[in-house]
Short mmCIF file of C-alpha atoms in Angstrom, two decimals:
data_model
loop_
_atom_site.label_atom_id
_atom_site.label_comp_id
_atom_site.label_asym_id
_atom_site.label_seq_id
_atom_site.Cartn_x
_atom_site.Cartn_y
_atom_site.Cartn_z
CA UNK A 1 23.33 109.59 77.21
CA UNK A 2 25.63 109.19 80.18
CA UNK A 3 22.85 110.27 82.58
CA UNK A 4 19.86 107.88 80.88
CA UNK A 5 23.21 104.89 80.81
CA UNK A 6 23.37 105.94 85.03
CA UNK A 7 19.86 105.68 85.60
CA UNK A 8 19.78 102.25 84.14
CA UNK A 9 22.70 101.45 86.41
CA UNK A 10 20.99 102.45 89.28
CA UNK A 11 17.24 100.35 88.56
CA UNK A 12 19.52 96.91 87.52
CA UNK A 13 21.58 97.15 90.75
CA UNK A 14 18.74 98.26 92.84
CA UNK A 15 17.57 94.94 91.61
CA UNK A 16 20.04 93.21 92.37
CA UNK A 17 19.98 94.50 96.19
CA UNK A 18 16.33 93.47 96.47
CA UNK A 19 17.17 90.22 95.61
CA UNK A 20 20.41 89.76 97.79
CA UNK A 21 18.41 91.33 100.91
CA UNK A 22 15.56 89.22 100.22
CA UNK A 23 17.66 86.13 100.43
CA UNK A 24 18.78 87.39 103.98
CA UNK A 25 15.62 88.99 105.18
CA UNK A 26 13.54 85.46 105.11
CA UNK A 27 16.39 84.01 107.53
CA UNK A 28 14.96 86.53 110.74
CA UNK A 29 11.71 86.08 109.85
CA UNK A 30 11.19 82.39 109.88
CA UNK A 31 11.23 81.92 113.82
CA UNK A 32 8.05 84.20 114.00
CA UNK A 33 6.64 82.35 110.55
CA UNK A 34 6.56 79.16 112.46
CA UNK A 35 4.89 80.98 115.67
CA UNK A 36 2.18 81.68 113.55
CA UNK A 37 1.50 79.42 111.10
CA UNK A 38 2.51 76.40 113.67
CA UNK A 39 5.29 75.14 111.25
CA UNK A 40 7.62 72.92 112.77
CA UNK A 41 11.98 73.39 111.71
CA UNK A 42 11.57 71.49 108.90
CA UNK A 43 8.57 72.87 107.44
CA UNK A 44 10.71 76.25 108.30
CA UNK A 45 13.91 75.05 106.39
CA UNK A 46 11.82 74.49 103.20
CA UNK A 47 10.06 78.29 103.35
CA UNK A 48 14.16 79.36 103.58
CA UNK A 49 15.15 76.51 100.94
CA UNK A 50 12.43 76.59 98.49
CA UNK A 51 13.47 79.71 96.80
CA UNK A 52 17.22 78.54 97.44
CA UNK A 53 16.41 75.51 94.68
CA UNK A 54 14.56 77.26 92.07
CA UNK A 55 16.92 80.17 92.39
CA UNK A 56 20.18 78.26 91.79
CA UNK A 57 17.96 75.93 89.24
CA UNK A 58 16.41 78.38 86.59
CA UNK A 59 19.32 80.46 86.65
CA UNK A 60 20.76 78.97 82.62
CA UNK A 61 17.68 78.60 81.39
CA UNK A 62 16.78 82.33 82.28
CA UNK A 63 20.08 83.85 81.01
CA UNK A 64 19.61 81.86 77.76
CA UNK A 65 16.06 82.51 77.65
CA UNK A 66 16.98 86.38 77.64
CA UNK A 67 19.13 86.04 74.39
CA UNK A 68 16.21 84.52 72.77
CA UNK A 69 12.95 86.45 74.01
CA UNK A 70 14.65 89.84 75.60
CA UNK A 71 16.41 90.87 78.35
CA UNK A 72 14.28 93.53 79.15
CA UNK A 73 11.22 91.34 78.47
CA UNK A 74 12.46 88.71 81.10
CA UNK A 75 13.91 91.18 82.99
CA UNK A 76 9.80 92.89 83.69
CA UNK A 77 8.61 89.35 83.89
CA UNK A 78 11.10 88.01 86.30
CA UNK A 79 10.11 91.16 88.37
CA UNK A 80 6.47 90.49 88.03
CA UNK A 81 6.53 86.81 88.72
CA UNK A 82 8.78 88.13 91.97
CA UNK A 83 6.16 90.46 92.97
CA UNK A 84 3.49 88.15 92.43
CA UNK A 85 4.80 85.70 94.30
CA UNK A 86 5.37 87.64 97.26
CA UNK A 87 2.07 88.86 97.16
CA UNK A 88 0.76 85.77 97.64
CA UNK A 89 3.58 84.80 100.52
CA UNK A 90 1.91 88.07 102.23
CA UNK A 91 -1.33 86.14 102.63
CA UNK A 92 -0.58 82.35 102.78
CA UNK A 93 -2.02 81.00 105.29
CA UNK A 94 -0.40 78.17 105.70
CA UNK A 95 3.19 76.87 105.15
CA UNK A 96 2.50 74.71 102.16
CA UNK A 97 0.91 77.78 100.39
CA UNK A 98 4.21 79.55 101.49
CA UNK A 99 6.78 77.30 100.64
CA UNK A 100 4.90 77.17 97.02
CA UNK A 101 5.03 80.93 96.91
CA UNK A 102 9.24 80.90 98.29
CA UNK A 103 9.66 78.73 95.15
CA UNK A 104 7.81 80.80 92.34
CA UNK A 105 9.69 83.91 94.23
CA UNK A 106 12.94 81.83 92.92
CA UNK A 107 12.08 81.05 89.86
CA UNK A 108 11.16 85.24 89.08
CA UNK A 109 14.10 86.26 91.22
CA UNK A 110 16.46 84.00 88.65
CA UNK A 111 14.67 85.38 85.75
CA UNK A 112 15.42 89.21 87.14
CA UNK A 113 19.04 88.51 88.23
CA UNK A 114 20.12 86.95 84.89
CA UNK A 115 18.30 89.72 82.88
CA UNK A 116 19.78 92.27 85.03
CA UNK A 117 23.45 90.84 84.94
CA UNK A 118 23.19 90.63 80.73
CA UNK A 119 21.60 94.60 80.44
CA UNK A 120 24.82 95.64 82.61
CA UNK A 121 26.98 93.82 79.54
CA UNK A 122 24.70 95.28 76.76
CA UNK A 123 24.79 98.63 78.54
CA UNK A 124 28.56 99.26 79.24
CA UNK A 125 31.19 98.16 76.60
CA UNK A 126 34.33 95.99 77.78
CA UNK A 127 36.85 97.96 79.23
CA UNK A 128 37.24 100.91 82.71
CA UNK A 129 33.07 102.20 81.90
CA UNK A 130 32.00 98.47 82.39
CA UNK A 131 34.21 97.44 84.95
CA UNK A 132 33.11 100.72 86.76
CA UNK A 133 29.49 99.42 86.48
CA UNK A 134 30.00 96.27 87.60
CA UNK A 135 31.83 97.83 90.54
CA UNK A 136 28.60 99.79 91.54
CA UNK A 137 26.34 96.02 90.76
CA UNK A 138 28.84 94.26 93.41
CA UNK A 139 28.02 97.67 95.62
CA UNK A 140 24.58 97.60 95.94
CA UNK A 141 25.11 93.63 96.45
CA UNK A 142 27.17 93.87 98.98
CA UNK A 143 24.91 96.12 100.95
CA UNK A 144 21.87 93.84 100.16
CA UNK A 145 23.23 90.94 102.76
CA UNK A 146 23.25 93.36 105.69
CA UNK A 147 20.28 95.60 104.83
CA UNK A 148 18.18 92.18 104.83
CA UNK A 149 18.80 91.18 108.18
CA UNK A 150 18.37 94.76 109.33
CA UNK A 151 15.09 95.25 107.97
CA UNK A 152 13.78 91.91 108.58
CA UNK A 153 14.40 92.75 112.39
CA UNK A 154 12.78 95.70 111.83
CA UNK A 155 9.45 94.43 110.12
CA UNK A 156 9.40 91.64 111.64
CA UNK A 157 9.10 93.65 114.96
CA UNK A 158 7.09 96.22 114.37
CA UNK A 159 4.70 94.74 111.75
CA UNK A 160 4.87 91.14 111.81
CA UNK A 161 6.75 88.73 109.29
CA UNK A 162 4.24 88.93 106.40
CA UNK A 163 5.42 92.79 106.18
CA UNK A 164 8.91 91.45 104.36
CA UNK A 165 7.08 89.97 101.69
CA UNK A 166 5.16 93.65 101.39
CA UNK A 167 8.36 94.83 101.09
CA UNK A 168 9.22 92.71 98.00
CA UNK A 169 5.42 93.95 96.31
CA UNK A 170 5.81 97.69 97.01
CA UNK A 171 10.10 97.83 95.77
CA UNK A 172 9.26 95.19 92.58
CA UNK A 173 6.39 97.18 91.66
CA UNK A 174 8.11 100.16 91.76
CA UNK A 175 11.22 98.72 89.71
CA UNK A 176 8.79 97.51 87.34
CA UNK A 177 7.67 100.85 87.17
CA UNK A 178 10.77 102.69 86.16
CA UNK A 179 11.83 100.43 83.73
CA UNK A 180 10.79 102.07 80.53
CA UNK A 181 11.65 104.99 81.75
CA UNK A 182 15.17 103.88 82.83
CA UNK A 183 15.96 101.09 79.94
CA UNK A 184 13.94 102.31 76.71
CA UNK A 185 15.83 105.13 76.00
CA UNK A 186 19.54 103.49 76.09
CA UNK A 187 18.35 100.28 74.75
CA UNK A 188 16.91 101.56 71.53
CA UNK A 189 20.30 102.77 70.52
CA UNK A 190 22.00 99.80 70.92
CA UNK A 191 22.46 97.67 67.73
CA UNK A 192 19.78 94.63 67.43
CA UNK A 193 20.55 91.31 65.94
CA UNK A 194 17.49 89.64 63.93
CA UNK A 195 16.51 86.28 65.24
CA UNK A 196 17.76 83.18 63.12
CA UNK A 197 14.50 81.57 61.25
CA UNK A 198 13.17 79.08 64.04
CA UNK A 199 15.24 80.33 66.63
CA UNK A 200 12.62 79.28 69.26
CA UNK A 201 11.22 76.78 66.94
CA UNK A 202 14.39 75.05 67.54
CA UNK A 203 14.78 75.51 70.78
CA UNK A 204 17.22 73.49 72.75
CA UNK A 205 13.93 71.58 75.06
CA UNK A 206 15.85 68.90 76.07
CA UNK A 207 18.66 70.70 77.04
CA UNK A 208 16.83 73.57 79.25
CA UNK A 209 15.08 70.34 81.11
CA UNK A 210 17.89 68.03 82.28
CA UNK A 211 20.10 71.31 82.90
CA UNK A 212 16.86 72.35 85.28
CA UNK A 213 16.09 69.76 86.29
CA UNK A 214 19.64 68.44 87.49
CA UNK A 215 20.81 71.83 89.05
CA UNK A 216 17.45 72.07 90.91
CA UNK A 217 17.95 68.17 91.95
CA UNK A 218 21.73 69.40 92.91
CA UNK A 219 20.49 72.68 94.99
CA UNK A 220 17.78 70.25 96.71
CA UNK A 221 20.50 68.13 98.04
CA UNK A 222 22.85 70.44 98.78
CA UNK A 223 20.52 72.79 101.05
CA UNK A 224 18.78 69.31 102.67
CA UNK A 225 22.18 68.27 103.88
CA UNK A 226 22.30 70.79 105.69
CA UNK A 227 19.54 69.78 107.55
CA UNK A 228 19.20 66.08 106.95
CA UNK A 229 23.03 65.06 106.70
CA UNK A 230 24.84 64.27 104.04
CA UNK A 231 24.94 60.71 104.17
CA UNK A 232 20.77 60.92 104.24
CA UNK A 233 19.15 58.92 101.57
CA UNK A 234 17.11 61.76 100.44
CA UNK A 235 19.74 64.22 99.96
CA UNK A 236 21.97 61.23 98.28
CA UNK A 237 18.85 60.28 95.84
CA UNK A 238 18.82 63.56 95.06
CA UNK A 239 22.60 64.33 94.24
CA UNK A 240 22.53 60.93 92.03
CA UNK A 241 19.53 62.32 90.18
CA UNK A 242 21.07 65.93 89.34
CA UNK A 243 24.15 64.59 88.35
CA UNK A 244 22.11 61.74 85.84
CA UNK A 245 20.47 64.73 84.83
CA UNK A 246 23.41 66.45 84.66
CA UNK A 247 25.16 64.06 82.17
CA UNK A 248 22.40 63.85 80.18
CA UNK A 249 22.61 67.53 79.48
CA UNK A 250 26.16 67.30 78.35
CA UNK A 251 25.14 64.48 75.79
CA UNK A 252 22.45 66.67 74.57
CA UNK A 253 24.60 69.47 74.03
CA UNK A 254 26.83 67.51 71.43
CA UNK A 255 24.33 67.09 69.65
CA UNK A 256 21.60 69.85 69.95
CA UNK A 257 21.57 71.92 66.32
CA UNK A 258 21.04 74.78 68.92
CA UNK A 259 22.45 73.60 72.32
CA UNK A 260 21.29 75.52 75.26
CA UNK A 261 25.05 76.06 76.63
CA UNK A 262 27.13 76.11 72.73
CA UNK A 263 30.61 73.97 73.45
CA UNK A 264 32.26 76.90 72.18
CA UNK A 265 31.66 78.83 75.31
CA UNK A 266 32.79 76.46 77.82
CA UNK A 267 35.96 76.02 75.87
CA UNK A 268 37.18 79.64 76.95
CA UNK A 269 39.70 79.14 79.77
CA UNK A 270 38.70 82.31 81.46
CA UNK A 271 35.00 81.88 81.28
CA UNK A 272 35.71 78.31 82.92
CA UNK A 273 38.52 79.56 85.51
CA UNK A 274 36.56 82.84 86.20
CA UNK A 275 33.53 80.93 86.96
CA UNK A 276 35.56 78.52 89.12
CA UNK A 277 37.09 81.05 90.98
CA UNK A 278 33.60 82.72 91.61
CA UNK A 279 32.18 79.59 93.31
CA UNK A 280 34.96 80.02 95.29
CA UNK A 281 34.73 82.83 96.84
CA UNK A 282 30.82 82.58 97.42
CA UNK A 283 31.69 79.62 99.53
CA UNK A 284 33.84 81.32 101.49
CA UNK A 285 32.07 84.65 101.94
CA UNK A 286 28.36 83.82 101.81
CA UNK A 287 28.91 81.44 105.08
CA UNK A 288 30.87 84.16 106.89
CA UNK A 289 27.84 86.60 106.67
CA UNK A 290 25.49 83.78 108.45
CA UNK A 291 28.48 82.33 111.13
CA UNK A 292 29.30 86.21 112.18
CA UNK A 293 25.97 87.01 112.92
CA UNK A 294 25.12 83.26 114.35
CA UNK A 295 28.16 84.52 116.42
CA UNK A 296 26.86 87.66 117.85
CA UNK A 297 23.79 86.38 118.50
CA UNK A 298 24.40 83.23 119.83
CA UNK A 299 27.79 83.99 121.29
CA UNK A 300 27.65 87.78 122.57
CA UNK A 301 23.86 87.40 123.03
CA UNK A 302 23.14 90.72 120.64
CA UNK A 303 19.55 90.83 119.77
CA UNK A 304 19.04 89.99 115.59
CA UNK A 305 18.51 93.57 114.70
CA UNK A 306 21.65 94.68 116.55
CA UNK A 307 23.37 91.68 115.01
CA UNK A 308 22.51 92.73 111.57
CA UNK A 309 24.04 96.06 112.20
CA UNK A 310 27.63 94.29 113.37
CA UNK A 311 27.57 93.88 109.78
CA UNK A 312 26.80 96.99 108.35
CA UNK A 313 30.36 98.56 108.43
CA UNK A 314 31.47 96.04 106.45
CA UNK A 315 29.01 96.76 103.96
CA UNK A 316 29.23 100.00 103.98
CA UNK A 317 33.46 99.42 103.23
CA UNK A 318 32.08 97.45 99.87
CA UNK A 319 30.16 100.17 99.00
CA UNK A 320 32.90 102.78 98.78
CA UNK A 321 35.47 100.49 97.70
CA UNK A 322 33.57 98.39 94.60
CA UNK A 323 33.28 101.36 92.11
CA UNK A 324 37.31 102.22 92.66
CA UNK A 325 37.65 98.82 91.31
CA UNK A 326 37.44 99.50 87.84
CA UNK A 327 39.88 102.15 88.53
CA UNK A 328 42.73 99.87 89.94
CA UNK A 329 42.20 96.87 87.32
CA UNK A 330 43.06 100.01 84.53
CA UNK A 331 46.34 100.74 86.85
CA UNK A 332 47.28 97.63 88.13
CA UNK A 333 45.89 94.60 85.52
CA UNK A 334 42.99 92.12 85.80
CA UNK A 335 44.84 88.89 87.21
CA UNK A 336 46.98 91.20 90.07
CA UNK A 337 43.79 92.82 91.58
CA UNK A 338 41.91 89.76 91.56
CA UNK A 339 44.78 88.25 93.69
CA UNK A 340 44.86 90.77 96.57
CA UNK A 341 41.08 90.40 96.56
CA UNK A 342 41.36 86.78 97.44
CA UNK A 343 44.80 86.81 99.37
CA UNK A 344 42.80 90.11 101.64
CA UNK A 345 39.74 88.10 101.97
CA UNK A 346 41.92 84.44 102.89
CA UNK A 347 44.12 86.39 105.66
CA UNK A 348 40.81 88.30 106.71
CA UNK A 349 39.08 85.31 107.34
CA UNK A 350 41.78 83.71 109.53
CA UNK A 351 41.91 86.68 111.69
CA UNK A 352 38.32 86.80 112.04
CA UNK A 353 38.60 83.02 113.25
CA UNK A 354 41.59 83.40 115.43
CA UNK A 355 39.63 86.74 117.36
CA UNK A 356 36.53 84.88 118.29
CA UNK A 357 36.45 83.98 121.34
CA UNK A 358 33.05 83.75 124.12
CA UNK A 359 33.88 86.79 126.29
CA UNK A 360 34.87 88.84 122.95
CA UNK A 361 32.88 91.89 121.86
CA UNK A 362 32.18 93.17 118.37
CA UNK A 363 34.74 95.89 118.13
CA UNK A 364 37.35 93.42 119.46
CA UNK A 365 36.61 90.76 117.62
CA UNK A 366 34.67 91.39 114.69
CA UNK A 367 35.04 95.12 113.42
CA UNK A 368 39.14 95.16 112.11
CA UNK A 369 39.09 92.25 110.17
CA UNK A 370 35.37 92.17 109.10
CA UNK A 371 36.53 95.83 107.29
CA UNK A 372 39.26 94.49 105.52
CA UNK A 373 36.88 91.23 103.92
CA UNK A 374 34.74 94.60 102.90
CA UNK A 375 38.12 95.91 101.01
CA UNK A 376 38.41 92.32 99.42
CA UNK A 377 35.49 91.23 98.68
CA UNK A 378 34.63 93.59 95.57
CA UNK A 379 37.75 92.88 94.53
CA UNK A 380 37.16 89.63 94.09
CA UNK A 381 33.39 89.63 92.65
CA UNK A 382 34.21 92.38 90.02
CA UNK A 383 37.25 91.02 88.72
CA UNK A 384 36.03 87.41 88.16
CA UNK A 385 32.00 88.85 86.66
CA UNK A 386 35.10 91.09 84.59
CA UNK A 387 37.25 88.07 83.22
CA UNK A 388 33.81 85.88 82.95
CA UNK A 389 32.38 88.41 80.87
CA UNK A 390 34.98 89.64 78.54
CA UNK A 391 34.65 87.01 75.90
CA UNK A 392 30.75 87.43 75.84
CA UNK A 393 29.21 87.96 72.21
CA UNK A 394 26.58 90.08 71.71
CA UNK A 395 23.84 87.38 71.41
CA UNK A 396 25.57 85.67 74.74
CA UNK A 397 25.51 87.96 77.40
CA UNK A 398 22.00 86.43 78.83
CA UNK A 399 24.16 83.03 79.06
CA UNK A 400 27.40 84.11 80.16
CA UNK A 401 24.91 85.65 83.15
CA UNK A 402 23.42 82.17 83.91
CA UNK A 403 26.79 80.55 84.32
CA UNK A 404 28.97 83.58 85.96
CA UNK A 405 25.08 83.67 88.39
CA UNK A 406 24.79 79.56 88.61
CA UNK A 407 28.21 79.52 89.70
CA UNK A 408 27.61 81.94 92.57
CA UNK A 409 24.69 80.62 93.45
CA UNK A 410 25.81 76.89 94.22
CA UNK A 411 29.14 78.12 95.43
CA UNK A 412 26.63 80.09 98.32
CA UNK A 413 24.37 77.03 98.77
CA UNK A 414 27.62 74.73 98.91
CA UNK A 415 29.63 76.60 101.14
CA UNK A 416 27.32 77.54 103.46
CA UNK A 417 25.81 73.81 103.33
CA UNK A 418 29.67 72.45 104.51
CA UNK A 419 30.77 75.36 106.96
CA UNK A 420 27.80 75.20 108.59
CA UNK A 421 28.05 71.36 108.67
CA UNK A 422 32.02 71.99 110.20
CA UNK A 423 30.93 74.02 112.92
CA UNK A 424 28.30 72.17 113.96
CA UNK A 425 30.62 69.30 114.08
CA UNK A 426 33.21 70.87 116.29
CA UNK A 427 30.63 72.32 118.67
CA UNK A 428 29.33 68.79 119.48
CA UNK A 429 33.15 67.58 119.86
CA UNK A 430 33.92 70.21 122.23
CA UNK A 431 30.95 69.99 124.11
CA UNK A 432 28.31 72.43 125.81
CA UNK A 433 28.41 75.73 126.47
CA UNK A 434 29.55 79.29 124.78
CA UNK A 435 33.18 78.65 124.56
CA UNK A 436 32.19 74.79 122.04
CA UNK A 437 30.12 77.57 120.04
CA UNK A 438 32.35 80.14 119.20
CA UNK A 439 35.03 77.14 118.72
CA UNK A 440 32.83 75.80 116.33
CA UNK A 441 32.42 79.03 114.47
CA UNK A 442 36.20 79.56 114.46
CA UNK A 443 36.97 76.38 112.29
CA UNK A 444 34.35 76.77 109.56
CA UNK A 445 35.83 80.20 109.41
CA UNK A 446 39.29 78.96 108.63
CA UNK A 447 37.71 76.05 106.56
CA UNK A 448 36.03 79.25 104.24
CA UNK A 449 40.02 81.02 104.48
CA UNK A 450 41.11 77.92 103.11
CA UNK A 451 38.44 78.38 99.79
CA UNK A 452 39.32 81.49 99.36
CA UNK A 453 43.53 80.91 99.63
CA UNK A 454 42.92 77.81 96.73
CA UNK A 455 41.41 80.63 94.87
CA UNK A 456 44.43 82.82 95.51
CA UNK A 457 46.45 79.83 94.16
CA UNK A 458 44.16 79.85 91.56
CA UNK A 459 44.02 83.33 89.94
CA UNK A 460 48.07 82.91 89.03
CA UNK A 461 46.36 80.73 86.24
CA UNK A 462 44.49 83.43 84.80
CA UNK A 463 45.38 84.63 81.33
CA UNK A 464 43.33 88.07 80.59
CA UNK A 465 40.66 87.25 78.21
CA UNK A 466 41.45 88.68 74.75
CA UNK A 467 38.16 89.78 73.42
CA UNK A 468 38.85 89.21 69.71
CA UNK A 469 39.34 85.40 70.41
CA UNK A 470 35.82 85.45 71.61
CA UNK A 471 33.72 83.00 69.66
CA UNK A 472 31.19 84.53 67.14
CA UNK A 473 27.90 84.36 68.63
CA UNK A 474 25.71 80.74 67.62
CA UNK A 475 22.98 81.77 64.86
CA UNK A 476 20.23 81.24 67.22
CA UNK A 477 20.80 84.28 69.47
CA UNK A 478 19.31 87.72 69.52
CA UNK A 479 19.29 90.34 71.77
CA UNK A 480 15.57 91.62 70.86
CA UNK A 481 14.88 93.89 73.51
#
């Protein structure tokens, strides 16, 4: 049983490196995209942003979807929606076919990740064998950032740009593949919880489109400020919109006989702080990944391949440190881990700033404190999935994945949307030239340390979740499989 439980480890977080990597991979890809299909920057920015906004968008809906239909079931169809979609990136032949393609690959990709994230909670019961798993999820993760702009060097080189959307095909199809083998056997010997009569008959509609529609109005704006400014009209349309959208979801949810997102959930103070606290340190980390290697590049002149590999150390330090994670939250407590997490990544960060400089290198610069945000940043991502998840019913665990995934999502687009925004601020203020760039890059760095030191501040708020206080699961969930 242990070995069929590892094997489904391995095929969820294998997932969930295909989609981290395939976030990054696009990003070297799109200057030989817009060689060949003639696409100007902003026709570019919408193949990077379009799955972006239907990621961060359909990310609720999915997880709640999963309580109601499967999480295995949405977990194949997210996969084969992702596949499919690529498929057809592989041989658009124009950008508009593309950027159509980017979004259905976001829509599948949210369906996978919040499938994924809820078999991990069905799979592993609370305690050291579930904080252990998630320690190998935030592993594989981790190592999906770097691996992406690796191999989209790499394919991009030696066999053109629509070879990274092959990629996607060949690795979904083969996921799909394994799936009965890997989930069928665990999953029929976990407990199953009948539907309530008109469970989907009832179905929260209203709910699932103002939530989707006002997150994906919310992502929209966020990513096109960082293109368009955030004092354009479009992007400030679009904010006004999501957040209409927004508030109309919240009065629907009073009053919903099956809400999409029950009150009772958001009520938990360590669902709402844990969630917090992961936004957080997305929008400090996810920005440092693209700013570092902006840096090399741009900076140090390193070619994008060799760029990518400046930060594979790092990666590789998440790897071996995420499972011992589980391991030191038995020893040490939830809340105290969690804090060293974000106090290593905050003091990380401000080193990295303070070393770059325009004559630097990447093993004087970059390597000693770029290792120790590798020690903290599993830290942080298993202990707040740990303290977001704790509380989760069994008919919840698809929508405790939407939020704990939503959150991290728009904390990424957010953050990377306002460092990126900071250092191209100070680069114009200090003028021209190498020394204005890696300035630039220095001060959205220690904007991101400031993130994640609030969330230090933060954590000492934390009370561990007490699982029996968890709220008894609404009569409309399942977890059919």
């Amino acid at each position: 049983m242990v070995h069929r439980r590892g094997l489904a480890l391995a095929l969820l977080a294998s997932t969930q490196l295909l989609l981290i990597l395939d976030t990054a991979i696009i990003n070297v890809a799109l200057p030989s995209i817009g060689a060949d299909l003639g696409t100007d920057a902003a026709g570019l920015s919408w193949v990077a942003n379009a799955y972006l906004i239907t990621f961060g968008g359909f990310l609720l809906l999915a997880g709640r979807v999963a309580d109601l239909v499967g999480h295995r079931r949405l977990f194949t169809a997210g996969l084969a929606l992702l596949s499919a979609a690529s498929l057809g990136g592989a041989f658009a032949g124009d950008s508009r076919l593309l950027v159509a393609a980017r979004a259905l690959q976001g829509v599948g990709a949210a369906c996978a990740a919040a499938a994924a994230f809820a078999l991990v909670l069905l799979l592993f019961a609370e305690g050291p064998e579930r904080h252990r798993a998630l320690g190998v999820f935030a592993a594989l993760g981790g190592l999906g950032g770097a691996l992406g702009t690796v191999l989209g060097g790499v394919l991009t080189s030696g066999l053109g740009w629509r070879s990274t959307f092959a990629l996607n095909v060949l690795v979904g199809a083969a996921l799909i593949a394994l799936t009965p083998a890997a989930l069928a056997p665990v999953l029929a010997r976990r407990e199953r919880t009948a539907a309530a009569p008109g469970a989907l008959r009832d179905f929260d509609l209203g709910g699932a489109l103002t939530a989707t529609g006002g997150l994906s109005l919310i992502a929209y704006a966020l990513v096109d400020a960082g293109s368009a400014g955030w004092t354009d009209s479009g992007t400030l349309l679009a904010g006004a919109a999501g957040l209409i959208l927004l508030t109309a979801f919240a009065a629907i949810e009073t009053r919903a006989a099956r809400p999409l997102v029950p009150p009772g959930v958001l009520s938990r103070p360590a669902l709402r702080l844990a969630n917090i606290l992961s936004a957080l340190a997305q929008m400090a980390l996810f920005p440092m990944f693209f700013l570092v290697s902006l840096y090399l590049q741009n900076v140090l002149d390193y070619a994008p391949v060799t760029g990518g590999l400046g930060l594979l150390p790092l990666s590789i330090v998440v790897v071996l440190t995420a499972p011992q994670t589980g391991r030191l939250v038995s020893r040490f407590g939830l809340r105290p881990v969690m804090t060293a997490g974000f106090a290593l990544v905050a003091a990380a960060m401000v080193w990295l700033a303070l070393s770059l400089s325009p004559d630097g290198s990447f093993a004087t610069t970059v390597l000693a404190p770029s290792l120790l945000i590798g020690v903290g940043l599993p830290l942080v991502m298993v202990t707040t999935n740990v303290a977001a998840t704790a509380q989760a019913g069994p008919g919840e665990t698809g929508l405790v994945s939407g939020l704990i995934n939503t959150s991290q999502q728009f904390g990424s687009v957010l953050g990377l949307a306002v460092l990126v925004a900071v250092a191209a601020a100070h680069t114009r203020t200090a003028g021209p030239g190498a020394a204005a760039e890696a300035a630039g890059f220095r001060t959205a760095l220690l904007a991101g340390a400031a993130f994640a030191a609030a969330a230090t501040l933060l954590t000492l708020l934390l009370r561990s979740p007490s699982r029996e206080k968890a709220d008894p699961p609404t009569p409309s969930t399942h977890t059919s499989l």
